[in-house]
Amino acid sequence: MSSTELTDVVGDYAAESAVLTTVRHMLVEVIGEDYALAVDIDMDTSFNRDLELESIEFVTLSAKLREHYGNTVNFAAFLGDKEVAEVAELTVGELVTYISGCVARD
């Protein structure tokens, strides 16, 4: 691996790590600190199974993402491209990867 490729990998990891921190903070605001303390929110955390997010909470998360990232991240469009079963199995990591890609393109 060349030094340029290594720099890109490290940069991608740092970007995803920063996005995960931001998303984790938003989720704590959405689901409440007491509930969030019982769940380790990481890349494998499921919105449905682990966090038990309701549709209104997805709307609140979407608003927080738009407030933070502006038009760079369109959470509604991201969800709209998925089948119902895919949304039910959506993980924090998938969202973080999507956001990181949007931010990198911006």
JSON list of C-alpha atoms in Angstrom, two decimals:
[
{"chain": "A", "resi": 1, "resn": "MET", "atom": "CA", "xyz": [0.00, 0.00, 0.00]},
{"chain": "A", "resi": 2, "resn": "SER", "atom": "CA", "xyz": [1.42, 3.37, -0.98]},
{"chain": "A", "resi": 3, "resn": "SER", "atom": "CA", "xyz": [1.63, 6.27, 1.44]},
{"chain": "A", "resi": 4, "resn": "THR", "atom": "CA", "xyz": [-1.12, 8.06, -0.53]},
{"chain": "A", "resi": 5, "resn": "GLU", "atom": "CA", "xyz": [-3.42, 5.04, -0.21]},
{"chain": "A", "resi": 6, "resn": "LEU", "atom": "CA", "xyz": [-2.61, 4.76, 3.49]},
{"chain": "A", "resi": 7, "resn": "THR", "atom": "CA", "xyz": [-3.35, 8.46, 3.97]},
{"chain": "A", "resi": 8, "resn": "ASP", "atom": "CA", "xyz": [-6.70, 7.98, 2.20]},
{"chain": "A", "resi": 9, "resn": "VAL", "atom": "CA", "xyz": [-7.60, 5.01, 4.42]},
{"chain": "A", "resi": 10, "resn": "VAL", "atom": "CA", "xyz": [-6.64, 6.88, 7.59]},
{"chain": "A", "resi": 11, "resn": "GLY", "atom": "CA", "xyz": [-8.57, 9.94, 6.40]},
{"chain": "A", "resi": 12, "resn": "ASP", "atom": "CA", "xyz": [-11.65, 7.82, 5.63]},
{"chain": "A", "resi": 13, "resn": "TYR", "atom": "CA", "xyz": [-11.47, 6.20, 9.08]},
{"chain": "A", "resi": 14, "resn": "ALA", "atom": "CA", "xyz": [-11.10, 9.58, 10.79]},
{"chain": "A", "resi": 15, "resn": "ALA", "atom": "CA", "xyz": [-14.05, 10.98, 8.82]},
{"chain": "A", "resi": 16, "resn": "GLU", "atom": "CA", "xyz": [-16.26, 7.99, 9.68]},
{"chain": "A", "resi": 17, "resn": "SER", "atom": "CA", "xyz": [-15.20, 8.19, 13.32]},
{"chain": "A", "resi": 18, "resn": "ALA", "atom": "CA", "xyz": [-16.17, 11.88, 13.46]},
{"chain": "A", "resi": 19, "resn": "VAL", "atom": "CA", "xyz": [-19.51, 11.17, 11.77]},
{"chain": "A", "resi": 20, "resn": "LEU", "atom": "CA", "xyz": [-20.19, 8.29, 14.19]},
{"chain": "A", "resi": 21, "resn": "THR", "atom": "CA", "xyz": [-19.54, 10.61, 17.13]},
{"chain": "A", "resi": 22, "resn": "THR", "atom": "CA", "xyz": [-21.96, 13.17, 15.67]},
{"chain": "A", "resi": 23, "resn": "VAL", "atom": "CA", "xyz": [-24.65, 10.57, 14.91]},
{"chain": "A", "resi": 24, "resn": "ARG", "atom": "CA", "xyz": [-24.24, 9.01, 18.37]},
{"chain": "A", "resi": 25, "resn": "HIS", "atom": "CA", "xyz": [-24.75, 12.43, 19.97]},
{"chain": "A", "resi": 26, "resn": "MET", "atom": "CA", "xyz": [-27.87, 13.04, 17.86]},
{"chain": "A", "resi": 27, "resn": "LEU", "atom": "CA", "xyz": [-29.30, 9.64, 18.74]},
{"chain": "A", "resi": 28, "resn": "VAL", "atom": "CA", "xyz": [-28.81, 10.30, 22.44]},
{"chain": "A", "resi": 29, "resn": "GLU", "atom": "CA", "xyz": [-30.82, 13.51, 21.99]},
{"chain": "A", "resi": 30, "resn": "VAL", "atom": "CA", "xyz": [-33.53, 11.64, 20.04]},
{"chain": "A", "resi": 31, "resn": "ILE", "atom": "CA", "xyz": [-33.96, 8.58, 22.26]},
{"chain": "A", "resi": 32, "resn": "GLY", "atom": "CA", "xyz": [-33.02, 10.17, 25.57]},
{"chain": "A", "resi": 33, "resn": "GLU", "atom": "CA", "xyz": [-29.91, 9.88, 27.65]},
{"chain": "A", "resi": 34, "resn": "ASP", "atom": "CA", "xyz": [-31.37, 7.34, 30.09]},
{"chain": "A", "resi": 35, "resn": "TYR", "atom": "CA", "xyz": [-32.27, 4.90, 27.31]},
{"chain": "A", "resi": 36, "resn": "ALA", "atom": "CA", "xyz": [-29.01, 5.55, 25.45]},
{"chain": "A", "resi": 37, "resn": "LEU", "atom": "CA", "xyz": [-26.95, 4.61, 28.51]},
{"chain": "A", "resi": 38, "resn": "ALA", "atom": "CA", "xyz": [-28.32, 1.07, 28.25]},
{"chain": "A", "resi": 39, "resn": "VAL", "atom": "CA", "xyz": [-27.17, 0.72, 24.61]},
{"chain": "A", "resi": 40, "resn": "ASP", "atom": "CA", "xyz": [-23.64, 0.88, 23.24]},
{"chain": "A", "resi": 41, "resn": "ILE", "atom": "CA", "xyz": [-24.21, 2.83, 20.03]},
{"chain": "A", "resi": 42, "resn": "ASP", "atom": "CA", "xyz": [-21.64, 1.71, 17.48]},
{"chain": "A", "resi": 43, "resn": "MET", "atom": "CA", "xyz": [-21.46, 0.86, 13.78]},
{"chain": "A", "resi": 44, "resn": "ASP", "atom": "CA", "xyz": [-23.34, -2.44, 14.30]},
{"chain": "A", "resi": 45, "resn": "THR", "atom": "CA", "xyz": [-26.20, -0.94, 16.30]},
{"chain": "A", "resi": 46, "resn": "SER", "atom": "CA", "xyz": [-29.57, -1.53, 14.62]},
{"chain": "A", "resi": 47, "resn": "PHE", "atom": "CA", "xyz": [-32.05, 1.33, 14.58]},
{"chain": "A", "resi": 48, "resn": "ASN", "atom": "CA", "xyz": [-34.96, -1.09, 14.89]},
{"chain": "A", "resi": 49, "resn": "ARG", "atom": "CA", "xyz": [-33.73, -4.03, 16.97]},
{"chain": "A", "resi": 50, "resn": "ASP", "atom": "CA", "xyz": [-31.30, -2.23, 19.33]},
{"chain": "A", "resi": 51, "resn": "LEU", "atom": "CA", "xyz": [-32.59, 1.34, 19.51]},
{"chain": "A", "resi": 52, "resn": "GLU", "atom": "CA", "xyz": [-36.25, 0.58, 18.79]},
{"chain": "A", "resi": 53, "resn": "LEU", "atom": "CA", "xyz": [-36.63, 3.87, 16.90]},
{"chain": "A", "resi": 54, "resn": "GLU", "atom": "CA", "xyz": [-40.19, 4.83, 16.05]},
{"chain": "A", "resi": 55, "resn": "SER", "atom": "CA", "xyz": [-41.04, 6.65, 12.82]},
{"chain": "A", "resi": 56, "resn": "ILE", "atom": "CA", "xyz": [-41.36, 10.00, 14.63]},
{"chain": "A", "resi": 57, "resn": "GLU", "atom": "CA", "xyz": [-37.84, 9.50, 15.99]},
{"chain": "A", "resi": 58, "resn": "PHE", "atom": "CA", "xyz": [-36.57, 8.91, 12.45]},
{"chain": "A", "resi": 59, "resn": "VAL", "atom": "CA", "xyz": [-38.18, 12.23, 11.52]},
{"chain": "A", "resi": 60, "resn": "THR", "atom": "CA", "xyz": [-36.47, 13.93, 14.45]},
{"chain": "A", "resi": 61, "resn": "LEU", "atom": "CA", "xyz": [-33.12, 12.36, 13.48]},
{"chain": "A", "resi": 62, "resn": "SER", "atom": "CA", "xyz": [-33.63, 13.51, 9.90]},
{"chain": "A", "resi": 63, "resn": "ALA", "atom": "CA", "xyz": [-34.21, 17.08, 11.09]},
{"chain": "A", "resi": 64, "resn": "LYS", "atom": "CA", "xyz": [-31.08, 16.97, 13.24]},
{"chain": "A", "resi": 65, "resn": "LEU", "atom": "CA", "xyz": [-29.03, 15.65, 10.32]},
{"chain": "A", "resi": 66, "resn": "ARG", "atom": "CA", "xyz": [-30.34, 18.41, 8.04]},
{"chain": "A", "resi": 67, "resn": "GLU", "atom": "CA", "xyz": [-29.63, 21.03, 10.70]},
{"chain": "A", "resi": 68, "resn": "HIS", "atom": "CA", "xyz": [-26.06, 19.78, 11.12]},
{"chain": "A", "resi": 69, "resn": "TYR", "atom": "CA", "xyz": [-25.13, 18.84, 7.53]},
{"chain": "A", "resi": 70, "resn": "GLY", "atom": "CA", "xyz": [-27.48, 21.07, 5.55]},
{"chain": "A", "resi": 71, "resn": "ASN", "atom": "CA", "xyz": [-28.46, 19.82, 2.11]},
{"chain": "A", "resi": 72, "resn": "THR", "atom": "CA", "xyz": [-25.34, 17.66, 1.93]},
{"chain": "A", "resi": 73, "resn": "VAL", "atom": "CA", "xyz": [-27.16, 14.77, 3.64]},
{"chain": "A", "resi": 74, "resn": "ASN", "atom": "CA", "xyz": [-30.69, 13.81, 2.61]},
{"chain": "A", "resi": 75, "resn": "PHE", "atom": "CA", "xyz": [-31.76, 11.17, 5.12]},
{"chain": "A", "resi": 76, "resn": "ALA", "atom": "CA", "xyz": [-35.28, 10.93, 3.68]},
{"chain": "A", "resi": 77, "resn": "ALA", "atom": "CA", "xyz": [-33.92, 10.15, 0.21]},
{"chain": "A", "resi": 78, "resn": "PHE", "atom": "CA", "xyz": [-31.48, 7.66, 1.73]},
{"chain": "A", "resi": 79, "resn": "LEU", "atom": "CA", "xyz": [-34.37, 5.82, 3.40]},
{"chain": "A", "resi": 80, "resn": "GLY", "atom": "CA", "xyz": [-36.58, 6.20, 0.34]},
{"chain": "A", "resi": 81, "resn": "ASP", "atom": "CA", "xyz": [-34.11, 4.19, -1.75]},
{"chain": "A", "resi": 82, "resn": "LYS", "atom": "CA", "xyz": [-34.50, 1.20, 0.57]},
{"chain": "A", "resi": 83, "resn": "GLU", "atom": "CA", "xyz": [-37.06, -1.58, 0.79]},
{"chain": "A", "resi": 84, "resn": "VAL", "atom": "CA", "xyz": [-39.09, -1.83, 4.02]},
{"chain": "A", "resi": 85, "resn": "ALA", "atom": "CA", "xyz": [-37.05, -4.86, 5.15]},
{"chain": "A", "resi": 86, "resn": "GLU", "atom": "CA", "xyz": [-33.81, -2.93, 4.56]},
{"chain": "A", "resi": 87, "resn": "VAL", "atom": "CA", "xyz": [-35.03, -0.01, 6.66]},
{"chain": "A", "resi": 88, "resn": "ALA", "atom": "CA", "xyz": [-35.99, -2.44, 9.42]},
{"chain": "A", "resi": 89, "resn": "GLU", "atom": "CA", "xyz": [-32.42, -3.81, 9.45]},
{"chain": "A", "resi": 90, "resn": "LEU", "atom": "CA", "xyz": [-30.65, -0.47, 9.00]},
{"chain": "A", "resi": 91, "resn": "THR", "atom": "CA", "xyz": [-27.59, 0.00, 11.19]},
{"chain": "A", "resi": 92, "resn": "VAL", "atom": "CA", "xyz": [-25.86, 3.10, 12.49]},
{"chain": "A", "resi": 93, "resn": "GLY", "atom": "CA", "xyz": [-22.84, 2.05, 10.41]},
{"chain": "A", "resi": 94, "resn": "GLU", "atom": "CA", "xyz": [-24.82, 2.17, 7.17]},
{"chain": "A", "resi": 95, "resn": "LEU", "atom": "CA", "xyz": [-25.98, 5.68, 7.98]},
{"chain": "A", "resi": 96, "resn": "VAL", "atom": "CA", "xyz": [-22.46, 6.75, 8.98]},
{"chain": "A", "resi": 97, "resn": "THR", "atom": "CA", "xyz": [-21.04, 5.38, 5.71]},
{"chain": "A", "resi": 98, "resn": "TYR", "atom": "CA", "xyz": [-23.75, 7.20, 3.74]},
{"chain": "A", "resi": 99, "resn": "ILE", "atom": "CA", "xyz": [-23.08, 10.51, 5.54]},
{"chain": "A", "resi": 100, "resn": "SER", "atom": "CA", "xyz": [-19.32, 10.14, 5.16]},
{"chain": "A", "resi": 101, "resn": "GLY", "atom": "CA", "xyz": [-19.77, 9.62, 1.42]},
{"chain": "A", "resi": 102, "resn": "CYS", "atom": "CA", "xyz": [-22.03, 12.66, 1.13]},
{"chain": "A", "resi": 103, "resn": "VAL", "atom": "CA", "xyz": [-19.59, 14.84, 3.04]},
{"chain": "A", "resi": 104, "resn": "ALA", "atom": "CA", "xyz": [-16.64, 13.60, 0.98]},
{"chain": "A", "resi": 105, "resn": "ARG", "atom": "CA", "xyz": [-18.43, 14.49, -2.27]},
{"chain": "A", "resi": 106, "resn": "ASP", "atom": "CA", "xyz": [-19.40, 17.95, -1.03]}
]
